[in-house]
Amino acid sequence: MLTAIFPALLLATSSFAATHYVSVGGTNPDGTPALVFSPNNFQADIGDEVVFTFHVKNHTVTQSSFNEPCAKMTDAWGNLNGFDSGFMPVSPNDTNLPTFTIKVYDTKPIWGYCRQLNPPSTHCRSGMVFGINTPSYGNTFYNFVQLAAQSTSQNSLLPPSSTSTSTTGSAWYTQGPQTHQIVVGGDPKTVGFTYNPPNISANVGDTVEFVFMQKNHTVTQASFGEPCRPLADTTYPSVKGFDSGFMFVSPNQTGNFPTFSIKINDTNPIWAYCRQQAANFSHCGVGMVAAINANPYSNKSFFDFQQLAVHQNGSGFVDPFGNLTSAPSSTAVLPGSGKSAEKDVAANLDAGDSDSTLSASQLKRIYDLAPVALGLIGLALILLTALLSISIVLLRRSGKSAPPTRSVNPEYQQVPLTMPSSKMTDAGSHDYETPRYSD
């Protein structure tokens, strides 16, 4: 009976699956290219299909992630694991338009973009992105578009606006130093405690500019082995790393955001974190870390660095997509998840966040002194035990040598004892009748 029901249920489910059609590109009424997916944000059920139809120009449908809207989705080791249609060139005279179809297997959000360049910008930064099953709060489609507009993921692919050298019959350009922007923080209910993008590659001579958004964050250099401590506290002899200090940005601020820049002097990996402490968690402990030039194929990748930060200083786990589970109770929108915890700690994160909490160096001193303190406490306990033992022995010995005491009735009066005078006879007896000295 059941074996007959299950196929029927599957058939019924498949019969209700819908097909969603999305137009890719095209031309605006004024003749300019339409850099859009239409519709660009919709809901789809499990089993539904989405058919992308390509129009004029040359576009792609490429899966990305919320945190990096304009970069192909990869796993923890840097391997591509999202769909990509490849470029689909369409001329104005084409009538047989190419399509690309994906199937929806779960209700998780699907993020995507067109990876075509449009110097000096890109299609993605121009808003050519889409979302399927996006949440209505947290990691919303609106926030995804905003992140895409600020993305620097494709900067290295754009021709630089630097000096070009040309000769007759040939032309080339010499790529000069670039500036990479990383956005720090933002509204915890939408962007989360993140650096965006958190992991970049930069050449020697490039500049990395950190742009601070809402709340109060730092960018502080660390070592791989101890992600949430300043570099100076974990290197011997001490190496002074960069530290922006706390950069408070009002929730109402809309421009003139503070920045902090570093210059890339070599290709060695650079590790950084936010050293802010909330009421019951640290920003670093929920994955607010960044890396420059980390090797994704080694055991010291950005993913490994973030996992180590959470393992040492948090109570959660970051999966290959940046989602953190079993996080501390707070309003930390965790990297890539959009999930907030129960209660906002805004009172601590607004103007009150500063260096008021213990720094990593102070904690290190406490940790270093802890064994000495425990040893002194143990020695004190041993001495106290010895003194108590000696006291007990002395008390027992003094108790044995003391004369016994007995209580006396205060009404008792001693009766004087008077022995009668007597005289001892020759036989050795007493003669009480004869006075003692009668002789």
Coordinates of C-alpha atoms in Angstrom, one line a residue:
M1 CA 0.0 0.0 0.0
L2 CA 2.7 2.5 1.1
T3 CA 4.9 1.6 -2.0
A4 CA 2.0 2.7 -4.1
I5 CA 1.4 6.0 -2.2
F6 CA 5.0 7.3 -2.3
P7 CA 5.4 7.4 -6.1
A8 CA 2.0 9.1 -6.3
L9 CA 3.1 11.7 -3.8
L10 CA 6.3 12.3 -5.7
L11 CA 4.3 12.6 -8.9
A12 CA 1.9 15.1 -7.3
T13 CA 4.8 17.2 -6.0
S14 CA 6.5 17.3 -9.3
S15 CA 3.3 18.3 -11.0
F16 CA 3.1 21.4 -8.8
A17 CA 6.7 22.5 -9.5
A18 CA 6.8 25.9 -11.3
T19 CA 9.1 27.4 -13.9
H20 CA 10.3 30.9 -13.3
Y21 CA 11.6 33.0 -16.3
V22 CA 14.3 35.6 -15.9
S23 CA 15.5 38.0 -18.7
V24 CA 19.2 38.7 -18.7
G25 CA 20.3 42.0 -20.2
G26 CA 18.7 43.6 -23.1
T27 CA 18.3 47.2 -24.2
N28 CA 16.7 50.2 -22.4
P29 CA 14.1 52.4 -24.3
D30 CA 16.9 55.0 -24.9
G31 CA 19.0 52.3 -26.6
T32 CA 21.5 51.9 -23.8
P33 CA 22.3 48.4 -22.5
A34 CA 20.0 47.1 -19.7
L35 CA 22.3 45.8 -17.0
V36 CA 19.6 43.9 -15.2
F37 CA 18.1 40.6 -14.4
S38 CA 14.3 40.9 -14.6
P39 CA 12.8 40.0 -12.2
N40 CA 15.9 40.2 -10.0
N41 CA 14.3 39.0 -6.7
F42 CA 11.7 36.4 -6.2
Q43 CA 10.7 33.3 -4.2
A44 CA 10.8 29.7 -5.5
D45 CA 9.7 26.4 -4.0
I46 CA 11.8 23.2 -3.8
G47 CA 11.6 21.5 -7.2
D48 CA 11.0 24.7 -9.2
E49 CA 13.1 25.6 -12.2
V50 CA 14.5 29.0 -13.1
V51 CA 15.1 29.6 -16.8
F52 CA 17.5 32.5 -17.6
T53 CA 17.0 33.9 -21.1
F54 CA 19.9 35.9 -22.5
H55 CA 19.3 39.1 -24.5
V56 CA 21.5 41.6 -26.3
K57 CA 25.1 42.0 -25.3
N58 CA 27.2 39.4 -23.5
H59 CA 26.3 38.4 -20.0
T60 CA 26.7 35.5 -17.5
V61 CA 24.6 34.0 -14.7
T62 CA 27.1 33.2 -12.0
Q63 CA 26.4 32.1 -8.4
S64 CA 28.0 34.1 -5.6
S65 CA 27.5 34.6 -1.9
F66 CA 26.0 37.4 0.2
N67 CA 29.3 38.6 1.6
E68 CA 31.0 38.7 -1.8
P69 CA 28.3 39.5 -4.4
C70 CA 30.7 39.9 -7.3
A71 CA 32.9 36.8 -6.8
K72 CA 32.2 33.2 -7.8
M73 CA 31.1 31.1 -4.9
T74 CA 33.9 28.8 -3.6
D75 CA 34.3 26.3 -0.9
A76 CA 36.8 26.6 2.0
W77 CA 39.7 25.5 -0.2
G78 CA 39.0 28.0 -2.9
N79 CA 37.4 25.5 -5.3
L80 CA 34.4 26.8 -7.3
N81 CA 31.2 25.2 -6.2
G82 CA 28.5 27.4 -7.7
F83 CA 26.8 27.4 -11.0
D84 CA 28.1 29.6 -13.9
S85 CA 26.5 29.8 -17.4
G86 CA 29.6 31.2 -19.0
F87 CA 29.4 34.2 -21.3
M88 CA 26.4 34.2 -23.6
P89 CA 27.0 36.7 -26.5
V90 CA 23.7 37.8 -28.2
S91 CA 23.6 40.1 -31.2
P92 CA 20.7 42.5 -31.9
N93 CA 19.5 40.3 -34.8
D94 CA 19.5 37.0 -32.9
T95 CA 16.0 35.4 -32.6
N96 CA 17.1 32.1 -31.1
L97 CA 18.0 33.4 -27.7
P98 CA 20.2 31.1 -25.5
T99 CA 19.0 30.0 -22.1
F100 CA 20.4 28.6 -18.9
T101 CA 18.4 26.6 -16.3
I102 CA 18.9 25.9 -12.7
K103 CA 16.8 23.8 -10.3
V104 CA 15.9 24.8 -6.7
Y105 CA 16.8 22.1 -4.3
D106 CA 16.1 23.8 -0.9
T107 CA 14.8 27.1 0.5
K108 CA 18.2 28.7 1.2
P109 CA 18.9 32.0 -0.5
I110 CA 20.6 31.9 -3.9
W111 CA 22.7 34.9 -4.8
G112 CA 24.0 35.6 -8.3
Y113 CA 25.5 38.2 -10.6
C114 CA 26.8 38.9 -14.1
R115 CA 30.6 38.8 -14.2
Q116 CA 31.0 40.9 -17.3
L117 CA 33.2 44.0 -17.0
N118 CA 32.2 47.4 -17.9
P119 CA 35.2 49.6 -17.5
P120 CA 35.8 51.6 -15.4
S121 CA 33.1 49.6 -13.4
T122 CA 31.5 46.1 -13.7
H123 CA 28.0 44.9 -14.5
C124 CA 27.8 43.6 -10.9
R125 CA 28.7 46.9 -9.3
S126 CA 26.2 48.5 -11.6
G127 CA 23.4 46.4 -10.0
M128 CA 23.3 43.4 -12.3
V129 CA 22.6 40.9 -9.5
F130 CA 19.7 38.7 -8.5
G131 CA 18.5 36.8 -5.5
I132 CA 16.2 33.9 -5.0
N133 CA 14.4 33.1 -1.7
T134 CA 16.1 36.1 0.0
P135 CA 15.1 36.9 3.6
S136 CA 13.0 39.9 4.4
Y137 CA 15.3 41.0 7.2
G138 CA 19.0 40.6 7.9
N139 CA 20.8 39.6 4.7
T140 CA 18.1 41.2 2.4
F141 CA 18.3 41.7 -1.3
Y142 CA 18.6 45.4 -0.8
N143 CA 21.7 44.9 1.3
F144 CA 23.0 42.5 -1.3
V145 CA 22.7 45.2 -3.9
Q146 CA 24.5 47.7 -1.6
L147 CA 27.3 45.3 -1.0
A148 CA 27.6 44.7 -4.7
A149 CA 28.0 48.4 -5.4
Q150 CA 30.9 48.5 -3.0
S151 CA 32.5 45.3 -4.1
T152 CA 36.2 45.3 -5.0
S153 CA 36.3 41.6 -6.0
Q154 CA 36.7 42.3 -9.7
N155 CA 39.1 45.3 -9.4
S156 CA 42.1 43.2 -10.5
L157 CA 40.3 42.3 -13.8
L158 CA 39.7 45.9 -14.7
P159 CA 42.2 47.8 -16.9
P160 CA 43.8 50.3 -14.6
S161 CA 43.6 54.0 -15.3
S162 CA 47.3 54.3 -15.1
T163 CA 49.9 55.4 -17.6
S164 CA 49.8 53.7 -21.0
T165 CA 52.7 53.3 -23.3
S166 CA 52.1 52.9 -27.0
T167 CA 54.0 52.6 -30.3
T168 CA 53.0 52.4 -33.9
G169 CA 51.2 49.1 -34.6
S170 CA 51.0 48.0 -31.0
A171 CA 49.7 49.1 -27.7
W172 CA 49.9 47.9 -24.1
Y173 CA 49.5 49.2 -20.6
T174 CA 51.6 48.9 -17.5
Q175 CA 49.5 48.0 -14.5
G176 CA 50.3 50.3 -11.6
P177 CA 49.6 49.9 -7.9
Q178 CA 46.0 49.5 -7.0
T179 CA 43.9 50.5 -4.0
H180 CA 41.7 47.7 -2.5
Q181 CA 38.8 48.8 -0.3
I182 CA 37.5 46.7 2.6
V183 CA 34.3 47.8 4.3
V184 CA 34.5 47.3 8.1
G185 CA 31.2 46.6 10.0
G186 CA 27.9 48.3 9.4
D187 CA 24.5 47.8 10.9
P188 CA 24.8 44.5 12.9
K189 CA 21.2 43.7 12.0
T190 CA 21.9 43.8 8.2
V191 CA 25.6 43.6 7.3
G192 CA 26.9 42.0 10.5
F193 CA 30.3 41.9 12.2
T194 CA 32.3 41.5 9.1
Y195 CA 35.0 42.8 6.9
N196 CA 33.8 42.9 3.3
P197 CA 35.5 41.3 1.5
P198 CA 37.2 39.5 4.3
N199 CA 39.8 37.8 2.1
I200 CA 41.7 39.5 -0.7
S201 CA 44.9 39.2 -2.8
A202 CA 47.1 42.2 -3.3
N203 CA 50.3 42.9 -5.1
V204 CA 53.5 44.5 -3.7
G205 CA 53.0 48.2 -3.8
D206 CA 49.2 48.0 -3.5
T207 CA 47.3 49.9 -0.8
V208 CA 44.5 48.4 1.2
E209 CA 42.0 50.9 2.5
F210 CA 39.7 50.0 5.3
V211 CA 36.4 52.0 5.4
F212 CA 34.7 52.0 8.8
M213 CA 30.9 51.9 8.8
Q214 CA 28.4 52.0 11.7
K215 CA 29.3 51.0 15.3
N216 CA 32.8 50.9 16.7
H217 CA 35.5 48.6 15.3
T218 CA 39.2 48.2 14.7
V219 CA 41.5 46.6 12.2
T220 CA 44.4 45.1 14.2
Q221 CA 47.2 42.9 12.9
A222 CA 47.4 39.5 14.4
S223 CA 49.3 36.2 13.8
F224 CA 47.7 33.1 12.3
G225 CA 48.2 31.0 15.5
E226 CA 46.4 33.5 17.8
P227 CA 43.9 35.4 15.6
C228 CA 42.4 37.5 18.4
R229 CA 45.5 39.0 19.9
P230 CA 47.7 41.8 18.7
L231 CA 50.8 40.7 16.8
A232 CA 53.1 42.3 19.3
D233 CA 51.8 40.1 22.1
T234 CA 52.4 36.8 20.2
T235 CA 55.8 37.4 18.7
Y236 CA 59.2 37.1 20.4
P237 CA 61.0 39.4 20.0
S238 CA 57.9 41.5 19.7
V239 CA 56.9 42.7 16.2
K240 CA 54.7 45.8 16.2
G241 CA 51.8 45.3 13.9
F242 CA 49.3 47.9 12.6
D243 CA 46.3 48.9 14.6
S244 CA 43.7 51.5 13.5
G245 CA 42.4 52.0 17.0
F246 CA 38.7 52.2 17.7
M247 CA 36.7 54.0 14.9
F248 CA 33.3 55.0 16.2
V249 CA 30.7 55.7 13.5
S250 CA 27.3 57.0 14.4
P251 CA 24.3 54.9 13.2
N252 CA 23.0 58.0 11.5
Q253 CA 26.2 58.8 9.6
T254 CA 25.8 58.6 5.8
G255 CA 29.1 59.9 4.6
N256 CA 32.7 60.9 5.4
F257 CA 33.4 57.5 6.9
P258 CA 36.8 57.2 8.6
T259 CA 39.4 55.1 6.8
F260 CA 42.7 53.4 7.7
S261 CA 45.2 52.3 5.0
I262 CA 48.1 50.0 4.9
K263 CA 50.7 49.4 2.1
I264 CA 51.6 45.9 0.9
N265 CA 55.4 45.5 1.1
D266 CA 55.6 41.8 0.3
T267 CA 53.4 38.8 -0.5
N268 CA 53.4 37.2 2.9
P269 CA 50.0 36.6 4.4
I270 CA 48.6 39.4 6.5
W271 CA 46.1 38.5 9.3
A272 CA 43.8 41.0 11.0
Y273 CA 40.9 41.1 13.4
C274 CA 38.5 43.5 15.3
R275 CA 39.5 43.7 18.9
Q276 CA 36.1 45.1 20.1
Q277 CA 34.4 43.4 23.1
A278 CA 30.6 43.3 23.4
A279 CA 28.8 42.5 26.6
N280 CA 29.1 38.7 26.3
F281 CA 31.1 38.0 23.2
S282 CA 34.1 39.4 21.2
H283 CA 33.8 40.5 17.6
C284 CA 36.8 38.3 16.7
G285 CA 35.1 35.4 18.4
V286 CA 32.2 35.5 16.1
G287 CA 34.4 35.6 13.0
M288 CA 35.2 39.2 12.4
V289 CA 38.6 38.6 10.9
A290 CA 40.3 39.4 7.6
A291 CA 43.2 38.1 5.6
I292 CA 45.4 39.4 2.7
N293 CA 47.3 37.1 0.5
A294 CA 46.3 33.9 2.4
N295 CA 46.9 30.7 0.5
P296 CA 43.6 28.9 0.0
Y297 CA 45.3 25.6 -0.7
S298 CA 47.4 25.5 2.5
N299 CA 46.5 24.7 6.0
K300 CA 46.7 28.4 6.7
S301 CA 43.8 29.6 4.6
F302 CA 41.4 32.3 5.5
F303 CA 38.8 29.7 6.4
D304 CA 41.3 28.0 8.8
F305 CA 42.1 31.5 10.3
Q306 CA 38.4 32.3 10.9
Q307 CA 37.8 28.8 12.4
L308 CA 40.7 29.2 14.8
A309 CA 39.4 32.7 15.9
V310 CA 36.0 31.2 16.7
H311 CA 37.4 28.1 18.3
Q312 CA 39.8 30.1 20.6
N313 CA 37.5 33.0 21.5
G314 CA 33.9 32.1 20.7
S315 CA 31.4 29.3 21.1
G316 CA 30.4 28.4 17.5
F317 CA 31.5 26.9 14.2
V318 CA 32.0 28.6 10.9
D319 CA 31.0 26.5 7.9
P320 CA 32.7 26.7 4.5
F321 CA 30.1 29.4 3.5
G322 CA 30.9 31.7 6.4
N323 CA 27.8 30.7 8.5
L324 CA 28.4 30.5 12.2
T325 CA 26.3 28.2 14.3
S326 CA 25.9 27.9 18.1
A327 CA 26.9 31.5 18.6
P328 CA 26.9 33.4 21.8
S329 CA 23.7 35.1 22.8
S330 CA 23.8 38.6 21.3
T331 CA 22.7 40.5 18.3
A332 CA 25.7 39.5 16.3
V333 CA 24.7 39.0 12.7
L334 CA 27.2 36.3 12.0
P335 CA 29.4 36.2 8.9
G336 CA 27.3 35.1 5.9
S337 CA 24.3 34.0 7.9
G338 CA 22.0 37.0 8.6
K339 CA 20.9 35.2 11.8
S340 CA 20.8 37.4 14.8
A341 CA 20.7 36.2 18.4
E342 CA 18.2 37.1 21.0
K343 CA 18.9 40.5 22.5
D344 CA 20.6 43.6 21.1
V345 CA 23.6 44.9 23.1
A346 CA 23.4 48.2 21.3
A347 CA 24.0 50.1 24.6
N348 CA 27.4 48.6 24.7
L349 CA 28.2 48.9 21.0
D350 CA 27.1 52.5 20.4
A351 CA 29.1 55.2 22.0
G352 CA 30.3 53.1 24.9
D353 CA 32.6 50.7 23.0
S354 CA 36.2 51.6 23.5
D355 CA 39.3 50.3 25.2
S356 CA 37.4 49.9 28.4
T357 CA 37.7 46.1 28.3
L358 CA 40.9 44.2 29.0
S359 CA 43.3 44.3 26.1
A360 CA 45.0 41.1 24.8
S361 CA 48.3 42.2 26.4
Q362 CA 46.6 42.6 29.8
L363 CA 45.1 39.2 29.4
K364 CA 48.4 37.8 28.5
R365 CA 50.0 39.2 31.7
I366 CA 47.2 37.6 33.7
Y367 CA 47.7 34.3 32.0
D368 CA 51.5 34.4 32.6
L369 CA 51.0 35.2 36.3
A370 CA 48.3 32.6 36.8
P371 CA 50.7 29.6 37.5
V372 CA 52.7 31.7 40.0
A373 CA 49.6 32.7 41.8
L374 CA 48.3 29.2 41.9
G375 CA 51.7 28.0 43.2
L376 CA 51.6 30.5 46.0
I377 CA 48.1 29.6 46.9
G378 CA 49.1 25.9 47.0
L379 CA 52.1 26.6 49.2
A380 CA 50.0 28.6 51.6
L381 CA 47.5 25.7 51.9
I382 CA 50.4 23.3 52.6
L383 CA 51.8 25.5 55.3
L384 CA 48.4 26.0 56.9
T385 CA 47.8 22.2 56.9
A386 CA 51.2 21.6 58.6
L387 CA 50.5 24.2 61.3
L388 CA 47.1 22.7 62.0
S389 CA 48.7 19.2 62.3
I390 CA 51.4 20.4 64.7
S391 CA 48.8 22.2 66.8
I392 CA 46.7 19.0 67.1
V393 CA 49.7 16.9 68.1
L394 CA 50.8 19.4 70.8
L395 CA 47.3 19.6 72.2
R396 CA 47.1 15.8 72.5
R397 CA 50.5 15.6 74.3
S398 CA 49.6 18.4 76.7
G399 CA 46.4 16.6 77.5
K400 CA 48.2 13.4 78.6
S401 CA 50.6 15.1 81.1
A402 CA 48.1 17.2 82.9
P403 CA 46.8 15.8 86.3
P404 CA 43.3 14.6 86.4
T405 CA 40.8 16.9 87.8
R406 CA 37.7 16.2 89.8
S407 CA 34.9 18.3 90.8
V408 CA 34.3 19.0 94.6
N409 CA 30.9 19.8 96.1
P410 CA 31.1 23.3 97.5
E411 CA 29.1 22.2 100.6
Y412 CA 31.6 19.6 101.5
Q413 CA 33.5 20.3 104.7
Q414 CA 36.4 18.2 105.8
V415 CA 35.9 16.6 109.2
P416 CA 39.1 16.8 111.3
L417 CA 40.4 13.3 112.0
T418 CA 41.7 12.8 115.5
M419 CA 43.5 9.5 116.2
P420 CA 43.3 8.4 119.9
S421 CA 46.4 8.3 121.8
S422 CA 47.6 4.7 122.6
K423 CA 50.5 2.8 123.8
M424 CA 51.9 -0.1 122.0
T425 CA 52.4 -3.2 124.0
D426 CA 55.3 -5.6 123.8
A427 CA 53.2 -7.9 121.8
G428 CA 52.8 -5.2 119.1
S429 CA 49.2 -4.2 119.8
H430 CA 47.9 -0.9 121.0
D431 CA 46.6 -0.4 124.5
Y432 CA 44.2 2.4 124.2
E433 CA 43.4 2.4 127.9
T434 CA 47.0 3.2 128.8
P435 CA 48.2 6.6 127.9
R436 CA 51.0 6.7 125.3
Y437 CA 53.5 8.2 127.5
S438 CA 52.4 6.8 130.9
D439 CA 55.8 5.2 131.4

